[in-house]
Coordinates of C-alpha atoms in Angstrom, one line a residue:
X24 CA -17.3 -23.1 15.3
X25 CA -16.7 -19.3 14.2
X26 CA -13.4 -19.2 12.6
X27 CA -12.9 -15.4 12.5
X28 CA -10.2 -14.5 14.8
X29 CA -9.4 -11.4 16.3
X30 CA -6.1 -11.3 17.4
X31 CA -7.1 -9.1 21.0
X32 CA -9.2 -12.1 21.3
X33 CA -6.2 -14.4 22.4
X34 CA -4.2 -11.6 23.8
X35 CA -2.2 -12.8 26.4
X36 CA -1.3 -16.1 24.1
X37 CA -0.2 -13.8 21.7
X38 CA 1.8 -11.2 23.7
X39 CA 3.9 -14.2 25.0
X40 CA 4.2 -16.3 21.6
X41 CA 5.5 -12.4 20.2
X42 CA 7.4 -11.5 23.1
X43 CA 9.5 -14.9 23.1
X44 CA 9.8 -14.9 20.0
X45 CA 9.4 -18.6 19.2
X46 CA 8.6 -17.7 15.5
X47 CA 11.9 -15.9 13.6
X48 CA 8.6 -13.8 11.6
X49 CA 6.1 -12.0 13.9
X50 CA 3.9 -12.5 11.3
X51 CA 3.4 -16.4 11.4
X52 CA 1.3 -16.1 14.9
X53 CA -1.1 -13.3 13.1
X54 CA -1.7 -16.2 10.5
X55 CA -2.4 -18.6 12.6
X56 CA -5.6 -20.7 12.2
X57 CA -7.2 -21.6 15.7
X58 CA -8.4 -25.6 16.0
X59 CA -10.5 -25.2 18.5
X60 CA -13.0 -22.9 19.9
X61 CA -10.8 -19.8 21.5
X62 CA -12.2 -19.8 24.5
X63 CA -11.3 -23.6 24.9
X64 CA -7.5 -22.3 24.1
X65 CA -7.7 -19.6 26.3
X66 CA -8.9 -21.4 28.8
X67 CA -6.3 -24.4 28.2
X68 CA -3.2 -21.8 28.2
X69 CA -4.0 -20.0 31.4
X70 CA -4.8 -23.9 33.2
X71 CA -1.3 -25.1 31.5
X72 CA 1.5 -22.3 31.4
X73 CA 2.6 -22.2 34.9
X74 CA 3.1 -26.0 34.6
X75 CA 6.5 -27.2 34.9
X76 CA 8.2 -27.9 31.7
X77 CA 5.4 -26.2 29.9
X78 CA 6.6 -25.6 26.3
X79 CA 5.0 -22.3 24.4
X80 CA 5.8 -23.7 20.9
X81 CA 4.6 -27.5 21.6
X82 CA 1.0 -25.8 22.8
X83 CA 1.2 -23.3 20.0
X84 CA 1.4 -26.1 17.4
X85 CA -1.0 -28.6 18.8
X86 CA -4.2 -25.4 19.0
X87 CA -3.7 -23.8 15.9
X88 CA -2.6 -24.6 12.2
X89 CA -0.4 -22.6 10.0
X90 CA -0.9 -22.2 6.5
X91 CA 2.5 -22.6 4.9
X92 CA 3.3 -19.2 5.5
X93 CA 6.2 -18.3 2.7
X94 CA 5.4 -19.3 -0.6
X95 CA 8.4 -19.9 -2.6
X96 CA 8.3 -20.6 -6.0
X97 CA 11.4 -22.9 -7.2
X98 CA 11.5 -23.6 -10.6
X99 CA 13.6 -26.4 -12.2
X100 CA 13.4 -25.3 -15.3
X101 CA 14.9 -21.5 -15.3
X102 CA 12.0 -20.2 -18.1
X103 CA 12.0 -17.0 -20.3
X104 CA 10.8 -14.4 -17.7
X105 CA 7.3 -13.6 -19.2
X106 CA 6.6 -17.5 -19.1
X107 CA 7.4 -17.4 -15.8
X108 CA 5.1 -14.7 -14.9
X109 CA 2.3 -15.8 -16.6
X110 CA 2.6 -19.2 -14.4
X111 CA 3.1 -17.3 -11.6
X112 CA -0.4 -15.9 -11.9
X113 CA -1.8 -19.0 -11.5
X114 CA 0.3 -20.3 -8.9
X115 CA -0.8 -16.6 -6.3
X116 CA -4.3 -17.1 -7.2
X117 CA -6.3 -17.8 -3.8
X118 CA -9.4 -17.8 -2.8
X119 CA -10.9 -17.4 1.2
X120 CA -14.6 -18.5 0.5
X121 CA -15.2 -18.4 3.6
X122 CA -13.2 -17.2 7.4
X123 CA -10.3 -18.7 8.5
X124 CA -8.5 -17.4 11.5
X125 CA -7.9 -13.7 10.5
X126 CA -7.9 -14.0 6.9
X127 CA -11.4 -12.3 5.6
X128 CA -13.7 -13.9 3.7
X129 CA -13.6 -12.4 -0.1
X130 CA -16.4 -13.6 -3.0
X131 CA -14.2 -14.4 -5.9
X132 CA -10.8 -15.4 -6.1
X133 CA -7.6 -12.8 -5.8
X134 CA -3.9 -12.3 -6.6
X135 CA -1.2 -12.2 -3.2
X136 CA 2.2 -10.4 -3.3
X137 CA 3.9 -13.9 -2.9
X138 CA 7.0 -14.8 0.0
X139 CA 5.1 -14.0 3.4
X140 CA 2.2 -12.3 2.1
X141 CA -0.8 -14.8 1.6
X142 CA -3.8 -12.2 1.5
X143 CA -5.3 -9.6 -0.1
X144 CA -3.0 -6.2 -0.8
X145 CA -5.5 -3.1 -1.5
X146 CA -2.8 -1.2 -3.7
X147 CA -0.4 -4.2 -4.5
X148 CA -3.7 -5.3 -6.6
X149 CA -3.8 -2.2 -9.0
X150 CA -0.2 -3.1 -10.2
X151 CA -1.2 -6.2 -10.3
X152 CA -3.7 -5.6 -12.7
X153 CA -1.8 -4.2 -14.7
X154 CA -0.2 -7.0 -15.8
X155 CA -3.1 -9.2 -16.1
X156 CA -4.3 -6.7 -19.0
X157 CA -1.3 -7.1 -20.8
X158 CA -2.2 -11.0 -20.0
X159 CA -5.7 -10.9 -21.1
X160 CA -6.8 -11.7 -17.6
X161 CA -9.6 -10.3 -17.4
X162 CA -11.3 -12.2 -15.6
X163 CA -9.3 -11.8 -12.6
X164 CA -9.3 -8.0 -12.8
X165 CA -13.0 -8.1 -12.6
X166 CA -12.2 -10.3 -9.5
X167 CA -10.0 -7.7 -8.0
X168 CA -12.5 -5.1 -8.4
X169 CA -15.1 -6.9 -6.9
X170 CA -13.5 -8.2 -4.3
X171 CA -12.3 -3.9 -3.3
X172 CA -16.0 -3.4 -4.0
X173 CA -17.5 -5.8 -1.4
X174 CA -14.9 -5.2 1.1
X175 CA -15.7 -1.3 0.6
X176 CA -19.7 -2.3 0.9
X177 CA -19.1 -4.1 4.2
X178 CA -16.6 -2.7 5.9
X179 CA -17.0 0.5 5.1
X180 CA -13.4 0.9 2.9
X181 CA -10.5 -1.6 1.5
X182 CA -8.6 -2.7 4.4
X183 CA -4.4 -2.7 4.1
X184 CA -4.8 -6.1 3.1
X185 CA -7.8 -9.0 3.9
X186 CA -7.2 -9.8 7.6
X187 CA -9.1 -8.6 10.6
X188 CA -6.0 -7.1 11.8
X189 CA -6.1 -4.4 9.0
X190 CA -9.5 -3.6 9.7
X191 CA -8.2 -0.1 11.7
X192 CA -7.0 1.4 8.6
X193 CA -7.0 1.4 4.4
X194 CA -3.9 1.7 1.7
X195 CA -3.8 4.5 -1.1
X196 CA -6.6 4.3 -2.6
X197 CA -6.5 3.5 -5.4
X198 CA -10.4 1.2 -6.5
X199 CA -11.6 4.6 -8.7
X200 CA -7.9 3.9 -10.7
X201 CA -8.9 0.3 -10.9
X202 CA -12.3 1.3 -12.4
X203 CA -9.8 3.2 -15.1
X204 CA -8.0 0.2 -15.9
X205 CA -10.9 -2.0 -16.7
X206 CA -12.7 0.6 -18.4
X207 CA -9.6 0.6 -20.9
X208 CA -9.7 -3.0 -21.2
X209 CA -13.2 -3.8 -21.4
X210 CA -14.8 -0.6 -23.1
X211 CA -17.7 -0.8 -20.5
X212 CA -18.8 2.7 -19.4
X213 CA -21.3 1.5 -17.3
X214 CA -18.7 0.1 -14.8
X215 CA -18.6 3.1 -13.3
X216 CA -22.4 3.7 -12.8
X217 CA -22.3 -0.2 -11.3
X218 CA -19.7 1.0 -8.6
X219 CA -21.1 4.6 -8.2
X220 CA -22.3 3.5 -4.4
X221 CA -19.0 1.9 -3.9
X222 CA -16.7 4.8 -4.6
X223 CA -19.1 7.1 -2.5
X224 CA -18.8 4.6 0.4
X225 CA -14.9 4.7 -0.3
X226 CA -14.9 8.7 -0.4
X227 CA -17.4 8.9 2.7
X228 CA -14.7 7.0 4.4
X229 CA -12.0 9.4 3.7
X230 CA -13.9 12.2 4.3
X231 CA -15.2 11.2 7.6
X232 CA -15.4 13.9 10.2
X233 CA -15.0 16.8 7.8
X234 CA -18.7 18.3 9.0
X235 CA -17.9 21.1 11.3
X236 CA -14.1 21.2 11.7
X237 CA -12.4 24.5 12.6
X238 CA -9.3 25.5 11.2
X239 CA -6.1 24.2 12.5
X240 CA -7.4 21.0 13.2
X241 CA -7.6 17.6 12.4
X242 CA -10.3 14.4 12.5
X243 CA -9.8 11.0 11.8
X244 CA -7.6 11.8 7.3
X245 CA -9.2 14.7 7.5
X246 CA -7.3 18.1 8.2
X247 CA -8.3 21.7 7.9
X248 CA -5.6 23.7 7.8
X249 CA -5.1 27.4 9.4
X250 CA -6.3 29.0 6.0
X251 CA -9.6 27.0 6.6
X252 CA -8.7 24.7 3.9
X253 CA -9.8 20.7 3.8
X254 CA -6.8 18.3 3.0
X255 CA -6.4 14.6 3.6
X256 CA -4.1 12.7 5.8
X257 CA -2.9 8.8 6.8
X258 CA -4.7 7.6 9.7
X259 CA -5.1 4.4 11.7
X260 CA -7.7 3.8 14.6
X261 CA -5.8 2.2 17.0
X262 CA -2.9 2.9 18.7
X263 CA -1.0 0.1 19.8
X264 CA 1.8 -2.2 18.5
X265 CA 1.0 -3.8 14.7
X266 CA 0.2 -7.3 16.1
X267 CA 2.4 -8.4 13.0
X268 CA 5.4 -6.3 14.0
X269 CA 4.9 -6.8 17.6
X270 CA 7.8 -6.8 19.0
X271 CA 9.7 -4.7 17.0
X272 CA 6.9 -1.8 17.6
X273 CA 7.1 -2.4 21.6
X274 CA 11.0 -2.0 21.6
X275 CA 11.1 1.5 19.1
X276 CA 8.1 3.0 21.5
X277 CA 10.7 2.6 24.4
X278 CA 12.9 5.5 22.9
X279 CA 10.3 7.2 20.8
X280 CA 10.0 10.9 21.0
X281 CA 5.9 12.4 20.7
X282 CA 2.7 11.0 21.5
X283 CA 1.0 8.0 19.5
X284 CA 3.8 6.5 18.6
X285 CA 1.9 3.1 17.5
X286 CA -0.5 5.6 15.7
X287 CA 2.2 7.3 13.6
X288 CA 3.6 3.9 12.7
X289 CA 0.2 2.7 11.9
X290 CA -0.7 5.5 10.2
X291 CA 2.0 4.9 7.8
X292 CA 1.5 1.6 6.6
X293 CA -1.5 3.3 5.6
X294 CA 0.8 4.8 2.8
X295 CA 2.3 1.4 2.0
X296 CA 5.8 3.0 2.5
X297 CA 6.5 1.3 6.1
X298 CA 9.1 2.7 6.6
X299 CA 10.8 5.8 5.3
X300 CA 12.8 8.9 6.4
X301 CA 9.8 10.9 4.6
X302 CA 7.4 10.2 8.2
X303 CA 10.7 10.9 10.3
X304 CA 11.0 14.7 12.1
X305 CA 14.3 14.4 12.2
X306 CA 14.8 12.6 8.8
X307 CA 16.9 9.5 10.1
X308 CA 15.1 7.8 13.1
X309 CA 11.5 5.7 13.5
X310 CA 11.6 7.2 16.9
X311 CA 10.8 10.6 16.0
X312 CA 7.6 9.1 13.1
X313 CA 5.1 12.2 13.0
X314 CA 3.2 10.5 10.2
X315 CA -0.2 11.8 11.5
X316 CA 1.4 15.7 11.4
X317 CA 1.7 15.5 7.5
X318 CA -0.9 16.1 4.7
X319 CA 0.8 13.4 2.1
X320 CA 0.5 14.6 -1.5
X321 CA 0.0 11.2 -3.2
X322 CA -3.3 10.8 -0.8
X323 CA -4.4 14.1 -1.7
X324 CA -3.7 13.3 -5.9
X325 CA -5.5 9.9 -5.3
X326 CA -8.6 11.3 -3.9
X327 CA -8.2 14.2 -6.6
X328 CA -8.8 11.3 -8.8
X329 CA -11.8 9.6 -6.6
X330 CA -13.5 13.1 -6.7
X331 CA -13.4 13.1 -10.4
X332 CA -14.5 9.5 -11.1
X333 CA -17.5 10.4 -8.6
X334 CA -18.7 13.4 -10.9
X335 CA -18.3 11.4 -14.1
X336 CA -20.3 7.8 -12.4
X337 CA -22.8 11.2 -10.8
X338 CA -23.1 12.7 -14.9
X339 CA -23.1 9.4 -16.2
X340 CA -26.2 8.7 -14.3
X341 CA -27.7 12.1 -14.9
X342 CA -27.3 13.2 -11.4
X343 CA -26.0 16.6 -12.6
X344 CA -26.3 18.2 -9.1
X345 CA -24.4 15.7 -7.8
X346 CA -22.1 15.8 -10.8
X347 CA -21.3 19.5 -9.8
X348 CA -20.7 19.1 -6.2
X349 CA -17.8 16.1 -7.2
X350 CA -16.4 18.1 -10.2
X351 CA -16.0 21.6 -7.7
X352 CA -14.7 19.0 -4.9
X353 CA -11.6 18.3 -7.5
X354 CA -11.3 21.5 -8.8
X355 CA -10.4 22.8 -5.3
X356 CA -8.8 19.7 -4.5
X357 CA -6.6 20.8 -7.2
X358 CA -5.9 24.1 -5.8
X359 CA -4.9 23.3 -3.0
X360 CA -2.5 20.8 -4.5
X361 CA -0.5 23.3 -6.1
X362 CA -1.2 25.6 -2.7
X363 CA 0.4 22.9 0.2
X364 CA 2.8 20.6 -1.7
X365 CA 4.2 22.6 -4.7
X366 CA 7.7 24.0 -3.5
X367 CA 8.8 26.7 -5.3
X368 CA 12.2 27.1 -3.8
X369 CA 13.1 23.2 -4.9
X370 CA 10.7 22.7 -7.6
X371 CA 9.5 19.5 -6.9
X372 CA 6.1 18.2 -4.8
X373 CA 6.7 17.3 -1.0
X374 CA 4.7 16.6 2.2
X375 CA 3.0 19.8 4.3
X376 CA 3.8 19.6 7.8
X377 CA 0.3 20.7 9.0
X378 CA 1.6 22.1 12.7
X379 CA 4.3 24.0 11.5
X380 CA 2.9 24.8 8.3
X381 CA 5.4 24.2 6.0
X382 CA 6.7 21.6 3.1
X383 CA 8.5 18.9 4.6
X384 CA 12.2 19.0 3.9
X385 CA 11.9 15.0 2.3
X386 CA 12.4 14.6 -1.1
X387 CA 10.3 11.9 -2.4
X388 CA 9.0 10.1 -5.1
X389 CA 5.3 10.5 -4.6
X390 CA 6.2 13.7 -6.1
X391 CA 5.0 11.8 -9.0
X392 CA 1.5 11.7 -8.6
X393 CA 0.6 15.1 -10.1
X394 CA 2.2 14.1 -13.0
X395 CA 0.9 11.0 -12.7
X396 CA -2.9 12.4 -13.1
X397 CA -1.9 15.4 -15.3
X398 CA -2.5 17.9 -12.3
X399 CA 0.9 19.5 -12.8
X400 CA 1.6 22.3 -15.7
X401 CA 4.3 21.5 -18.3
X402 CA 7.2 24.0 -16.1
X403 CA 6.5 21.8 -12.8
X404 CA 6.9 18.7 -15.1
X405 CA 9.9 19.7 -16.2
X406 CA 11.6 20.6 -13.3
X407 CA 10.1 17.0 -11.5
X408 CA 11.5 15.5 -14.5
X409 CA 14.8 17.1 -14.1
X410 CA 14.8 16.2 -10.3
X411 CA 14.3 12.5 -11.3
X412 CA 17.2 12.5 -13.8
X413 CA 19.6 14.3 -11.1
X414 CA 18.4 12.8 -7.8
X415 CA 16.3 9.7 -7.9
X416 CA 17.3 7.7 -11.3
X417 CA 20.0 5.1 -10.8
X418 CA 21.3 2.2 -13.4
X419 CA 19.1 0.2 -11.5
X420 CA 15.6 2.0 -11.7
X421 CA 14.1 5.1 -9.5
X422 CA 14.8 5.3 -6.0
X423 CA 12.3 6.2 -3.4
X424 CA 14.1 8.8 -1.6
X425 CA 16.9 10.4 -1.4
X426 CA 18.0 9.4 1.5
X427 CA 19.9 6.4 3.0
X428 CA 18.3 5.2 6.2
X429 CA 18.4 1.9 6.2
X430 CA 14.7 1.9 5.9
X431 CA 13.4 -0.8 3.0
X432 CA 11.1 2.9 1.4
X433 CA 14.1 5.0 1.0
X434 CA 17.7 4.9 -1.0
X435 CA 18.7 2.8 -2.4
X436 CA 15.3 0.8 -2.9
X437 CA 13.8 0.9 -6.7
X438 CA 10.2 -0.3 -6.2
X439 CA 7.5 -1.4 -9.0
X440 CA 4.9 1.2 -8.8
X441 CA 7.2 3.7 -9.2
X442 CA 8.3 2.7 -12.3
X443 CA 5.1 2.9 -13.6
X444 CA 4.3 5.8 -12.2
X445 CA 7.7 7.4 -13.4
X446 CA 7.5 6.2 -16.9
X447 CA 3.7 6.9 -17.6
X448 CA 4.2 10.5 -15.8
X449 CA 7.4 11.2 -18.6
X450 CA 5.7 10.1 -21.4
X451 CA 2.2 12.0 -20.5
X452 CA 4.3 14.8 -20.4
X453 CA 6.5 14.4 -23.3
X454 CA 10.2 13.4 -21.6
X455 CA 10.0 10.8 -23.5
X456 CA 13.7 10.3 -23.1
X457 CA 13.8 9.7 -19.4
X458 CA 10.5 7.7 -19.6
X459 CA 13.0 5.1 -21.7
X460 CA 15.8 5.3 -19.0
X461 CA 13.2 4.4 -16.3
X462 CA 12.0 1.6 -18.0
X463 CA 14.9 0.0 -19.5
X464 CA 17.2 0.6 -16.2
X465 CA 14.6 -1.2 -13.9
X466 CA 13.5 -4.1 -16.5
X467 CA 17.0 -4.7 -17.2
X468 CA 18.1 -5.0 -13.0
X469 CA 14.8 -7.3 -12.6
X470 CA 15.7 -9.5 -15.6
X471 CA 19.3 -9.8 -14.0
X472 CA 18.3 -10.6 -11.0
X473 CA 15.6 -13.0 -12.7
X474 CA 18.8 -14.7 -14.5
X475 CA 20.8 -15.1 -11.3
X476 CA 18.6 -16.3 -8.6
X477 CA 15.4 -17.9 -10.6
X478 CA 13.2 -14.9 -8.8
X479 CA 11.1 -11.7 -9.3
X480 CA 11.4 -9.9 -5.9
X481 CA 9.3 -7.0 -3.8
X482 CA 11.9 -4.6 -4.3
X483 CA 15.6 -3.9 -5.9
X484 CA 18.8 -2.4 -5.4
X485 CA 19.2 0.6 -7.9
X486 CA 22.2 1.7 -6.9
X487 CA 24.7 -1.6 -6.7
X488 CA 22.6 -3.7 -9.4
X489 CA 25.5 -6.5 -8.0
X490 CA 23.5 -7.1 -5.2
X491 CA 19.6 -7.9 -4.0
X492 CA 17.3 -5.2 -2.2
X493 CA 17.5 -5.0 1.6
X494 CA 16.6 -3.1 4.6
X495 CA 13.3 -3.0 6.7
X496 CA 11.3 -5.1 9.1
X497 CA 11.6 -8.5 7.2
X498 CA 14.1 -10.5 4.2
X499 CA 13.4 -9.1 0.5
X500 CA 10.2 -11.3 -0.9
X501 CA 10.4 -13.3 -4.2
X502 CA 7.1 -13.9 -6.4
X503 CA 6.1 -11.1 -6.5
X504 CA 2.9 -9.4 -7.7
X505 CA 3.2 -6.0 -8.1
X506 CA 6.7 -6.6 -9.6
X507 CA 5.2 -9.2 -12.4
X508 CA 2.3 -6.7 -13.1
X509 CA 4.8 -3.8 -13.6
X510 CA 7.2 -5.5 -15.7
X511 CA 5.0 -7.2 -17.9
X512 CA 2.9 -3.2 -18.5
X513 CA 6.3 -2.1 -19.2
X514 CA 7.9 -4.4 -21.6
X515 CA 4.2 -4.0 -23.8
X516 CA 4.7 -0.3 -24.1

């Protein structure tokens, strides 16, 4: 029997196991492993649900199988935190050798995020990585590139994360910075020609419907804006409800405002930030998400990066034609990043709102990224770095937004990556001051939250460091990968 299952597959099962809401997480039924052939179950439901008595849970049960679906890790034994981390490695290593349900088969074995997430996470895994190099696991960052590699080679780019509902859209991407961080582990320039097909694959996919555009339009993350100018946007290619928010997407379409509603939602996930007043018109509702009206400035910085790790695998090769086409791709790419998201009148990076042609009035930190890859002079560096100190640095670590939503991506959330990002940006640039702050503030609220509940979690609280992280579509998660990774990278430097 075929294991792989598409969720549209067993459609009507599923709208009624979501809509009833006989799981308390919509994302148990996407995890679901069917038993028997689906046809068979289909067939079984449609025969069997009208009967009296007929109990949705009982039949759910007895036709599939559910892989534990939280992993928590309990210790009795309340370890230094680094021990703990480094036994956590082993206990989120997993392995899908071959199909099951919609988990996606992968070739070698892989690091999960921990609580409800049991797959493969395309950015989680770079912050992941970074703490198996400060492990000496370096094994399994081979594994992770691999893994992104074949994924890329077969399906064309690295889904959100390895099941066949995620096959509609990617994450940042973020495989050429992966390529970066092995390199500086291993030494081994030739990485980079070995994945040279791989990261044109990846860039082809991002690029896709850029032949031909007029300006003012869009295609697919591809925008060309009214100057004639090519950016990139988040994009998802289906619009309907995330099978593993279900129901919570069908009730916020009732009162949405706009068109594509599932598509705007989608298309942010595609960020990883799902969900934050940044993709909101109106700053405060889900309702008004205009996701796909934005060219997003971290996208644009990581495919800056892509562009520049293709014309050094092209030189590298001795494709010099080829070398020149990537390196004038990222030299534009560059221009254009100071063109669309620098703000002069706030001095810090945002969003450009592509139909109205302006920066988007969100402050957020993804205005990090051009620091991040050295694409920002020393004056707009400064005045990022002030903005952090005044607006986005708490006692507890840097805060996403500026804003208080309720949404788990905005104030007062303090999540992993961008404490990396924040502290390597500072120190790049020379604040070497606030690069301390970020570090310390964060690692301290992590190990007093380690202390208290026996737990690394997803995200924190940087504002009341009393109390554990909140908001968005599902509980805070302990284990937690990008969280170890982050901590462990910081505590070495």
């Amino acid at each position: 029997m075929n294991n792989q299952l598409y969720i549209k597959e067993i459609q009507t099962l599923f709208d009624d196991v979501q809509r009833t809401k006989i799981f308390e997480d919509q994302k148990m039924m996407t995890d679901a492993v069917p038993l028997f052939p689906i046809a068979e179950i289909n067939a079984k439901y449609a025969q069997e649900k009208s009967n009296a008595g007929f109990d949705l849970k009982a039949f759910v049960m007895a036709h599939f199988h559910f892989l534990g679906a939280k992993v928590s890790i309990q210790r009795e034994d309340h370890l230094p935190i680094k021990e703990h981390i480094e036994k956590l490695w082993d206990e989120l290593t997993r392995t899908a050798y071959e199909e099951k349900g919609t988990l996606l088969k992968l070739p070698k074995p892989y690091i999960v995020p921990g609580g409800r997430f049991n797959e493969f996470f395309y950015w989680d895994s770079y912050f992941i990585m970074l703490g198996l190099q400060v492990s000496g696991r370096v094994e399994m960052m081979e594994n992770i590139v691999e893994n992104c590699s074949y994924l890329i080679q077969h399906v064309g780019f690295v889904p959100n994360a390895s099941r066949t509902h995620f096959l509609s859209r990617s994450q940042p991407p973020y495989f050429s910075l992966m390529l970066d961080l092995l390199f500086e582990t291993t030494k081994e320039e030739n990485i980079y020609i070995q994945y040279h097909a791989t990261l044109e694959k990846e860039y082809a996919f991002w690029m896709n419907g850029e032949e031909g555009m007029e300006a003012g339009s869009e295609v697919k993350r591809v925008v060309r804006t009214t100057d004639g100018d090519i950016l990139n946007r988040y994009y998802d290619e289906e619009n309907a409800p995330r099978p593993e928010s279900y129901l919570i997407d069908i009730e916020d379409q009732e009162s949405a405002s706009g068109e594509e509603f599932y598509r705007n939602i989608r298309s942010a996930c595609e960020s990883g930030w799902d969900f934050s007043s940044r993709w909101f018109a109106d700053g405060e509702h889900i309702q008004t998400i205009e996701t796909l009206n934005l060219a997003q400035v971290d996208l644009n910085c990581l495919l800056w990066h892509l562009e520049m790790t293709l014309a050094k695998s092209s030189l590298l090769q001795g494709l010099s034609e080829k070398g020149d086409y990537f390196t004038e791709r990222a030299a534009r790419r560059r221009q254009m990043i100071n063109k669309y998201f620098w703000d002069e009148k706030t001095k810090i990076y945002k969003d450009y709102q592509i139909k109205k042609n302006t920066k988007t009035p969100s402050e957020h930190i993804a205005a990090l990224y051009p620091l991040f890859l050295g694409l920002a002079d020393q004056e707009q560096a400064k005045a990022v770095a002030d903005a952090l100190v005044e607006k986005f640095l708490y006692q507890g670590g840097l805060v996403t937004t500026t804003k208080k939503s309720g949404q788990q991506w905005d104030l007062p959330n303090a999540w992993a990556p961008y404490q990396w990002l924040g502290y390597k940006a500072m120190r790049d640039y020379g604040f070497n001051d606030v690069a301390e702050k970020i570090k310390n503030n964060w690692c301290s609220n992590v190990e007093r939250v380690y202390k208290n509940t026996g737990k690394l979690m997803e995200k924190y609280n940087a504002l009341d460091t009393e109390t554990i992280a909140g908001g968005g579509e599902y509980p805070n998660q302990d284990g937690f990968g990008w969280t170890n990774g982050v901590y462990l990278k910081l505590q070495q430097n």
